[in-house]
Amino acid sequence: MSDQFELIARVRARSGTNLVRRLRREGDVPAVLYGGDKGNVHIAINHDVLFHSLEKEEFHSAVLIINTDGNKEQAILRDVQRHPHKISILHADFQRVDEKKTLTMPLPIHFIGEQDCVGVRTSGGIISHLINDVEISCLPGDLPESIELDITHLDLNESLHLSDIKLPEGVSITTLMHDENNEHDYAVVSVLPPRIEIEPEDVVAAEEELETDAEDSEETTADEKSSDG
C-alpha cells in the first residue's frame, strides 16, 4: 500500500466567485470532497502544502487522509486544475474511498532494467515506451504506489504486453479483467532496431551517382533521337 498522506482542510462556504478569489488570495486552494454515502463537502487546503505534495509521484496514487476540522476521511485525488500560465493550483477534487469497496485508478508504470536491457546492450536497440500508465482495480488497502515492469531480458524486435506485468496480490488491470480473447492485451514497451545514421559524404556520393545516371540517360535519349532522324 502507498505511504499515507494527511491534508489539513477546513469547510468553506458552498460557492461564489468572490469567495473563491478571496481563498486564493489568502493562500488556500478551493476543493471538493465527494463520493461514498455522504454529500459533497466544499473545503479549502493550504496552497503550498498541496502544491509540494503534488510534486511527489506517490501522492497521486495514494489513499489520502482528509482531515476536515478534526473529521478524518479516506480519499484519493481525482482531479487537479492548474493555472494555465502561473505556477499555482486552482482547484482539486477528492473522492472518498471505502476500505471494503473496490476502486479503479491509473498508476504509473516504472520500467526496470533499461540500462541492462539485452536488446540495447548487445544490439544497440532503442527502447520505445508505448504505455506509461495503466488503470488498475483493487481494494484501497492493496493500492500500490506504482506498477513495475522488468525489461532486462527484452531483446531486439521484442515487446512486453499488459499480461507480462507482475501485479501485487489483489490488484488487477481493468482492461484484462474480462478480456477472454486477449484483444486488449496491448504492447507496453518494445525494443526497436537502431536508427541508421547517414553520413554527409554518403549523401553527396548518392547525389553525384544520381546526377551521373541522369546525364547518361539524357545522352542515351539524344543518341536514340539522332539515329531515328
PDB file of C-alpha atoms in Angstrom:
ATOM      1  CA  MET A   1       0.000   0.000   0.000  1.00  0.00           C
ATOM      2  CA  SER A   2       1.147   3.531  -0.695  1.00  0.00           C
ATOM      3  CA  ASP A   3       2.516   5.775   2.036  1.00  0.00           C
ATOM      4  CA  GLN A   4      -0.316   7.712   3.615  1.00  0.00           C
ATOM      5  CA  PHE A   5      -0.530  11.482   3.361  1.00  0.00           C
ATOM      6  CA  GLU A   6      -2.709  13.691   5.522  1.00  0.00           C
ATOM      7  CA  LEU A   7      -4.082  17.022   4.339  1.00  0.00           C
ATOM      8  CA  ILE A   8      -5.497  19.529   6.800  1.00  0.00           C
ATOM      9  CA  ALA A   9      -8.636  21.143   5.379  1.00  0.00           C
ATOM     10  CA  ARG A  10     -11.415  23.402   6.562  1.00  0.00           C
ATOM     11  CA  VAL A  11     -15.018  23.562   5.471  1.00  0.00           C
ATOM     12  CA  ARG A  12     -15.811  26.558   3.274  1.00  0.00           C
ATOM     13  CA  ALA A  13     -18.991  28.157   2.003  1.00  0.00           C
ATOM     14  CA  ARG A  14     -20.643  26.269  -0.838  1.00  0.00           C
ATOM     15  CA  SER A  15     -19.722  28.513  -3.762  1.00  0.00           C
ATOM     16  CA  GLY A  16     -19.239  32.032  -5.007  1.00  0.00           C
ATOM     17  CA  THR A  17     -16.680  33.636  -7.283  1.00  0.00           C
ATOM     18  CA  ASN A  18     -15.749  36.298  -4.750  1.00  0.00           C
ATOM     19  CA  LEU A  19     -15.236  33.703  -2.020  1.00  0.00           C
ATOM     20  CA  VAL A  20     -13.034  31.557  -4.247  1.00  0.00           C
ATOM     21  CA  ARG A  21     -10.904  34.547  -5.204  1.00  0.00           C
ATOM     22  CA  ARG A  22     -10.533  35.519  -1.555  1.00  0.00           C
ATOM     23  CA  LEU A  23      -9.468  31.970  -0.644  1.00  0.00           C
ATOM     24  CA  ARG A  24      -6.772  32.030  -3.293  1.00  0.00           C
ATOM     25  CA  ARG A  25      -5.527  35.434  -2.190  1.00  0.00           C
ATOM     26  CA  GLU A  26      -5.238  34.065   1.340  1.00  0.00           C
ATOM     27  CA  GLY A  27      -3.113  31.160   0.103  1.00  0.00           C
ATOM     28  CA  ASP A  28      -5.745  28.407   0.020  1.00  0.00           C
ATOM     29  CA  VAL A  29      -6.992  26.119  -2.736  1.00  0.00           C
ATOM     30  CA  PRO A  30     -10.751  25.546  -3.045  1.00  0.00           C
ATOM     31  CA  ALA A  31     -11.535  21.821  -3.257  1.00  0.00           C
ATOM     32  CA  VAL A  32     -14.399  19.349  -3.092  1.00  0.00           C
ATOM     33  CA  LEU A  33     -14.620  16.077  -1.175  1.00  0.00           C
ATOM     34  CA  TYR A  34     -17.309  13.823  -2.651  1.00  0.00           C
ATOM     35  CA  GLY A  35     -18.469  10.232  -3.038  1.00  0.00           C
ATOM     36  CA  GLY A  36     -19.453   7.415  -0.749  1.00  0.00           C
ATOM     37  CA  ASP A  37     -22.701   7.642   1.151  1.00  0.00           C
ATOM     38  CA  LYS A  38     -22.139  11.271   2.103  1.00  0.00           C
ATOM     39  CA  GLY A  39     -22.818  14.524   0.344  1.00  0.00           C
ATOM     40  CA  ASN A  40     -20.277  16.845  -1.217  1.00  0.00           C
ATOM     41  CA  VAL A  41     -18.193  18.919   1.172  1.00  0.00           C
ATOM     42  CA  HIS A  42     -16.568  22.116  -0.072  1.00  0.00           C
ATOM     43  CA  ILE A  43     -13.197  22.523   1.587  1.00  0.00           C
ATOM     44  CA  ALA A  44     -10.093  24.713   1.478  1.00  0.00           C
ATOM     45  CA  ILE A  45      -6.496  23.413   1.649  1.00  0.00           C
ATOM     46  CA  ASN A  46      -3.274  25.359   2.063  1.00  0.00           C
ATOM     47  CA  HIS A  47      -1.896  26.012  -1.417  1.00  0.00           C
ATOM     48  CA  ASP A  48       1.786  25.433  -0.659  1.00  0.00           C
ATOM     49  CA  VAL A  49       1.136  22.174   1.209  1.00  0.00           C
ATOM     50  CA  LEU A  50      -0.941  20.809  -1.670  1.00  0.00           C
ATOM     51  CA  PHE A  51       1.475  22.127  -4.303  1.00  0.00           C
ATOM     52  CA  HIS A  52       4.502  20.391  -2.770  1.00  0.00           C
ATOM     53  CA  SER A  53       2.506  17.211  -2.137  1.00  0.00           C
ATOM     54  CA  LEU A  54       1.633  17.072  -5.833  1.00  0.00           C
ATOM     55  CA  GLU A  55       5.348  17.098  -6.670  1.00  0.00           C
ATOM     56  CA  LYS A  56       5.602  13.588  -5.192  1.00  0.00           C
ATOM     57  CA  GLU A  57       4.556  10.880  -7.637  1.00  0.00           C
ATOM     58  CA  GLU A  58       3.253   8.605  -4.889  1.00  0.00           C
ATOM     59  CA  PHE A  59       0.798  11.300  -3.741  1.00  0.00           C
ATOM     60  CA  HIS A  60      -1.212  10.850  -6.947  1.00  0.00           C
ATOM     61  CA  SER A  61      -1.806   7.138  -6.303  1.00  0.00           C
ATOM     62  CA  ALA A  62      -2.125   7.143  -2.524  1.00  0.00           C
ATOM     63  CA  VAL A  63      -5.093   6.763  -0.238  1.00  0.00           C
ATOM     64  CA  LEU A  64      -5.061  10.142   1.480  1.00  0.00           C
ATOM     65  CA  ILE A  65      -6.417  11.322   4.798  1.00  0.00           C
ATOM     66  CA  ILE A  66      -8.507  14.482   4.516  1.00  0.00           C
ATOM     67  CA  ASN A  67      -8.659  15.997   7.994  1.00  0.00           C
ATOM     68  CA  THR A  68     -11.561  18.449   7.945  1.00  0.00           C
ATOM     69  CA  ASP A  69     -11.828  20.227  11.269  1.00  0.00           C
ATOM     70  CA  GLY A  70     -10.827  17.030  13.068  1.00  0.00           C
ATOM     71  CA  ASN A  71     -13.025  14.723  10.984  1.00  0.00           C
ATOM     72  CA  LYS A  72     -10.703  12.328   9.129  1.00  0.00           C
ATOM     73  CA  GLU A  73     -11.841  10.623   5.932  1.00  0.00           C
ATOM     74  CA  GLN A  74     -10.004   8.466   3.414  1.00  0.00           C
ATOM     75  CA  ALA A  75      -9.929   9.730  -0.161  1.00  0.00           C
ATOM     76  CA  ILE A  76      -7.995   9.654  -3.413  1.00  0.00           C
ATOM     77  CA  LEU A  77      -7.076  12.556  -5.642  1.00  0.00           C
ATOM     78  CA  ARG A  78      -9.282  12.574  -8.730  1.00  0.00           C
ATOM     79  CA  ASP A  79      -8.554  15.869 -10.460  1.00  0.00           C
ATOM     80  CA  VAL A  80      -6.374  18.963 -10.217  1.00  0.00           C
ATOM     81  CA  GLN A  81      -6.850  22.210 -12.094  1.00  0.00           C
ATOM     82  CA  ARG A  82      -3.707  24.279 -12.603  1.00  0.00           C
ATOM     83  CA  HIS A  83      -3.370  27.876 -13.731  1.00  0.00           C
ATOM     84  CA  PRO A  84      -2.569  27.959 -17.485  1.00  0.00           C
ATOM     85  CA  HIS A  85       0.249  30.487 -17.056  1.00  0.00           C
ATOM     86  CA  LYS A  86       1.172  30.706 -13.382  1.00  0.00           C
ATOM     87  CA  ILE A  87       2.704  28.006 -11.191  1.00  0.00           C
ATOM     88  CA  SER A  88      -0.337  27.603  -8.995  1.00  0.00           C
ATOM     89  CA  ILE A  89      -3.202  25.233  -8.202  1.00  0.00           C
ATOM     90  CA  LEU A  90      -6.729  26.491  -8.863  1.00  0.00           C
ATOM     91  CA  HIS A  91      -8.914  23.616  -7.675  1.00  0.00           C
ATOM     92  CA  ALA A  92      -8.807  19.976  -6.583  1.00  0.00           C
ATOM     93  CA  ASP A  93     -11.288  17.106  -6.386  1.00  0.00           C
ATOM     94  CA  PHE A  94     -11.020  14.297  -3.846  1.00  0.00           C
ATOM     95  CA  GLN A  95     -13.150  11.145  -3.858  1.00  0.00           C
ATOM     96  CA  ARG A  96     -13.949   9.270  -0.667  1.00  0.00           C
ATOM     97  CA  VAL A  97     -13.000   5.593  -0.569  1.00  0.00           C
ATOM     98  CA  ASP A  98     -14.449   2.680   1.348  1.00  0.00           C
ATOM     99  CA  GLU A  99     -11.982   0.077   2.617  1.00  0.00           C
ATOM    100  CA  LYS A 100     -14.423  -2.671   1.621  1.00  0.00           C
ATOM    101  CA  LYS A 101     -15.177  -1.400  -1.891  1.00  0.00           C
ATOM    102  CA  THR A 102     -13.006  -1.827  -4.986  1.00  0.00           C
ATOM    103  CA  LEU A 103     -11.633   1.316  -6.571  1.00  0.00           C
ATOM    104  CA  THR A 104     -10.147   1.943 -10.004  1.00  0.00           C
ATOM    105  CA  MET A 105      -7.434   4.451 -10.826  1.00  0.00           C
ATOM    106  CA  PRO A 106      -4.457   4.899 -13.155  1.00  0.00           C
ATOM    107  CA  LEU A 107      -0.968   4.094 -11.904  1.00  0.00           C
ATOM    108  CA  PRO A 108       2.402   4.909 -13.492  1.00  0.00           C
ATOM    109  CA  ILE A 109       4.498   2.074 -14.912  1.00  0.00           C
ATOM    110  CA  HIS A 110       8.117   2.012 -13.735  1.00  0.00           C
ATOM    111  CA  PHE A 111      10.390   0.319 -16.264  1.00  0.00           C
ATOM    112  CA  ILE A 112      13.141  -1.645 -14.520  1.00  0.00           C
ATOM    113  CA  GLY A 113      16.449  -2.676 -16.112  1.00  0.00           C
ATOM    114  CA  GLU A 114      16.552  -0.256 -19.030  1.00  0.00           C
ATOM    115  CA  GLN A 115      20.331   0.168 -18.920  1.00  0.00           C
ATOM    116  CA  ASP A 116      20.871  -3.602 -18.785  1.00  0.00           C
ATOM    117  CA  CYS A 117      18.275  -4.399 -21.455  1.00  0.00           C
ATOM    118  CA  VAL A 118      19.671  -7.130 -23.749  1.00  0.00           C
ATOM    119  CA  GLY A 119      18.398  -5.554 -26.948  1.00  0.00           C
ATOM    120  CA  VAL A 120      20.042  -2.242 -26.086  1.00  0.00           C
ATOM    121  CA  ARG A 121      23.282  -3.607 -24.680  1.00  0.00           C
ATOM    122  CA  THR A 122      24.050  -6.162 -27.399  1.00  0.00           C
ATOM    123  CA  SER A 123      22.334  -4.747 -30.487  1.00  0.00           C
ATOM    124  CA  GLY A 124      22.146  -1.008 -29.881  1.00  0.00           C
ATOM    125  CA  GLY A 125      18.343  -1.102 -29.881  1.00  0.00           C
ATOM    126  CA  ILE A 126      16.101   1.762 -28.845  1.00  0.00           C
ATOM    127  CA  ILE A 127      13.519   1.346 -26.073  1.00  0.00           C
ATOM    128  CA  SER A 128      10.049   2.548 -27.077  1.00  0.00           C
ATOM    129  CA  HIS A 129       7.544   3.164 -24.261  1.00  0.00           C
ATOM    130  CA  LEU A 130       4.104   2.583 -25.733  1.00  0.00           C
ATOM    131  CA  ILE A 131       2.110   2.816 -22.486  1.00  0.00           C
ATOM    132  CA  ASN A 132       3.278   4.803 -19.451  1.00  0.00           C
ATOM    133  CA  ASP A 133       0.402   4.184 -17.049  1.00  0.00           C
ATOM    134  CA  VAL A 134      -2.277   1.572 -16.563  1.00  0.00           C
ATOM    135  CA  GLU A 135      -5.686   1.564 -14.886  1.00  0.00           C
ATOM    136  CA  ILE A 136      -5.887  -0.936 -12.049  1.00  0.00           C
ATOM    137  CA  SER A 137      -8.661  -2.243  -9.822  1.00  0.00           C
ATOM    138  CA  CYS A 138      -8.210  -3.213  -6.163  1.00  0.00           C
ATOM    139  CA  LEU A 139      -9.287  -2.574  -2.614  1.00  0.00           C
ATOM    140  CA  PRO A 140      -7.861   0.614  -1.075  1.00  0.00           C
ATOM    141  CA  GLY A 141      -5.670  -1.407   1.278  1.00  0.00           C
ATOM    142  CA  ASP A 142      -3.989  -3.148  -1.672  1.00  0.00           C
ATOM    143  CA  LEU A 143      -3.300   0.013  -3.678  1.00  0.00           C
ATOM    144  CA  PRO A 144       0.397   0.123  -4.738  1.00  0.00           C
ATOM    145  CA  GLU A 145       2.331   3.323  -5.481  1.00  0.00           C
ATOM    146  CA  SER A 146       3.225   2.184  -8.978  1.00  0.00           C
ATOM    147  CA  ILE A 147       3.469  -0.819 -11.270  1.00  0.00           C
ATOM    148  CA  GLU A 148       6.880  -2.246 -12.194  1.00  0.00           C
ATOM    149  CA  LEU A 149       7.862  -3.969 -15.441  1.00  0.00           C
ATOM    150  CA  ASP A 150      11.305  -5.556 -15.776  1.00  0.00           C
ATOM    151  CA  ILE A 151      12.666  -5.248 -19.327  1.00  0.00           C
ATOM    152  CA  THR A 152      16.170  -6.563 -18.631  1.00  0.00           C
ATOM    153  CA  HIS A 153      15.751  -9.623 -20.854  1.00  0.00           C
ATOM    154  CA  LEU A 154      13.879  -7.875 -23.662  1.00  0.00           C
ATOM    155  CA  ASP A 155      15.735  -8.421 -26.948  1.00  0.00           C
ATOM    156  CA  LEU A 156      15.718  -6.567 -30.249  1.00  0.00           C
ATOM    157  CA  ASN A 157      12.297  -6.520 -32.004  1.00  0.00           C
ATOM    158  CA  GLU A 158      10.604  -7.953 -28.911  1.00  0.00           C
ATOM    159  CA  SER A 159       7.747  -6.463 -26.878  1.00  0.00           C
ATOM    160  CA  LEU A 160       6.165  -6.883 -23.474  1.00  0.00           C
ATOM    161  CA  HIS A 161       2.395  -6.674 -23.063  1.00  0.00           C
ATOM    162  CA  LEU A 162      -0.013  -5.831 -20.266  1.00  0.00           C
ATOM    163  CA  SER A 163      -0.263  -9.508 -19.363  1.00  0.00           C
ATOM    164  CA  ASP A 164       3.516  -9.573 -18.737  1.00  0.00           C
ATOM    165  CA  ILE A 165       3.195  -7.147 -15.831  1.00  0.00           C
ATOM    166  CA  LYS A 166       3.554  -8.882 -12.463  1.00  0.00           C
ATOM    167  CA  LEU A 167       0.905  -7.399 -10.200  1.00  0.00           C
ATOM    168  CA  PRO A 168       0.789  -7.357  -6.403  1.00  0.00           C
ATOM    169  CA  GLU A 169      -1.761  -9.665  -4.809  1.00  0.00           C
ATOM    170  CA  GLY A 170      -5.292  -8.307  -5.029  1.00  0.00           C
ATOM    171  CA  VAL A 171      -4.532  -5.933  -7.935  1.00  0.00           C
ATOM    172  CA  SER A 172      -5.926  -6.377 -11.459  1.00  0.00           C
ATOM    173  CA  ILE A 173      -5.583  -4.458 -14.725  1.00  0.00           C
ATOM    174  CA  THR A 174      -9.108  -3.386 -15.637  1.00  0.00           C
ATOM    175  CA  THR A 175      -8.746  -3.856 -19.398  1.00  0.00           C
ATOM    176  CA  LEU A 176      -7.724  -7.500 -18.899  1.00  0.00           C
ATOM    177  CA  MET A 177     -10.335  -8.478 -16.302  1.00  0.00           C
ATOM    178  CA  HIS A 178     -12.896  -9.619 -18.892  1.00  0.00           C
ATOM    179  CA  ASP A 179     -10.598  -9.909 -21.919  1.00  0.00           C
ATOM    180  CA  GLU A 180     -11.014 -13.614 -22.677  1.00  0.00           C
ATOM    181  CA  ASN A 181      -9.624 -13.371 -26.225  1.00  0.00           C
ATOM    182  CA  ASN A 182      -6.655 -11.133 -25.327  1.00  0.00           C
ATOM    183  CA  GLU A 183      -7.989  -8.421 -27.628  1.00  0.00           C
ATOM    184  CA  HIS A 184      -6.871  -5.712 -25.211  1.00  0.00           C
ATOM    185  CA  ASP A 185      -3.524  -7.184 -24.202  1.00  0.00           C
ATOM    186  CA  TYR A 186      -1.703  -4.172 -25.617  1.00  0.00           C
ATOM    187  CA  ALA A 187       2.055  -3.885 -26.036  1.00  0.00           C
ATOM    188  CA  VAL A 188       3.582  -1.765 -23.291  1.00  0.00           C
ATOM    189  CA  VAL A 189       7.237  -1.498 -24.346  1.00  0.00           C
ATOM    190  CA  SER A 190       9.324  -2.581 -27.340  1.00  0.00           C
ATOM    191  CA  VAL A 191      12.969  -2.604 -28.359  1.00  0.00           C
ATOM    192  CA  LEU A 192      13.325  -1.169 -31.858  1.00  0.00           C
ATOM    193  CA  PRO A 193      16.303  -1.529 -34.238  1.00  0.00           C
ATOM    194  CA  PRO A 194      18.859   1.300 -34.051  1.00  0.00           C
ATOM    195  CA  ARG A 195      18.422   4.202 -36.424  1.00  0.00           C
ATOM    196  CA  ILE A 196      20.752   4.197 -39.430  1.00  0.00           C
ATOM    197  CA  GLU A 197      22.810   7.367 -39.468  1.00  0.00           C
ATOM    198  CA  ILE A 198      23.588   8.620 -42.972  1.00  0.00           C
ATOM    199  CA  GLU A 199      26.962  10.327 -43.164  1.00  0.00           C
ATOM    200  CA  PRO A 200      27.149  13.599 -45.160  1.00  0.00           C
ATOM    201  CA  GLU A 201      29.705  12.121 -47.579  1.00  0.00           C
ATOM    202  CA  ASP A 202      27.307   9.259 -48.299  1.00  0.00           C
ATOM    203  CA  VAL A 203      24.592  11.752 -49.179  1.00  0.00           C
ATOM    204  CA  VAL A 204      26.951  13.627 -51.528  1.00  0.00           C
ATOM    205  CA  ALA A 205      28.060  10.380 -53.183  1.00  0.00           C
ATOM    206  CA  ALA A 206      24.447   9.324 -53.692  1.00  0.00           C
ATOM    207  CA  GLU A 207      23.552  12.691 -55.244  1.00  0.00           C
ATOM    208  CA  GLU A 208      26.553  12.514 -57.576  1.00  0.00           C
ATOM    209  CA  GLU A 209      25.540   8.991 -58.613  1.00  0.00           C
ATOM    210  CA  LEU A 210      22.013  10.180 -59.380  1.00  0.00           C
ATOM    211  CA  GLU A 211      23.357  13.096 -61.425  1.00  0.00           C
ATOM    212  CA  THR A 212      25.629  10.751 -63.401  1.00  0.00           C
ATOM    213  CA  ASP A 213      22.751   8.377 -64.082  1.00  0.00           C
ATOM    214  CA  ALA A 214      20.608  11.293 -65.244  1.00  0.00           C
ATOM    215  CA  GLU A 215      23.337  12.557 -67.593  1.00  0.00           C
ATOM    216  CA  ASP A 216      23.838   9.067 -69.037  1.00  0.00           C
ATOM    217  CA  SER A 217      20.102   8.766 -69.560  1.00  0.00           C
ATOM    218  CA  GLU A 218      19.979  12.123 -71.387  1.00  0.00           C
ATOM    219  CA  GLU A 219      22.896  11.130 -73.660  1.00  0.00           C
ATOM    220  CA  THR A 220      21.246   7.817 -74.469  1.00  0.00           C
ATOM    221  CA  THR A 221      17.985   9.544 -75.311  1.00  0.00           C
ATOM    222  CA  ALA A 222      19.775  12.083 -77.525  1.00  0.00           C
ATOM    223  CA  ASP A 223      21.631   9.310 -79.400  1.00  0.00           C
ATOM    224  CA  GLU A 224      18.390   7.450 -79.962  1.00  0.00           C
ATOM    225  CA  LYS A 225      16.705  10.566 -81.379  1.00  0.00           C
ATOM    226  CA  SER A 226      19.730  11.260 -83.609  1.00  0.00           C
ATOM    227  CA  SER A 227      19.681   7.738 -85.039  1.00  0.00           C
ATOM    228  CA  ASP A 228      15.930   7.993 -85.663  1.00  0.00           C
ATOM    229  CA  GLY A 229      16.424  11.230 -87.596  1.00  0.00           C
TER     230      GLY A 229
END
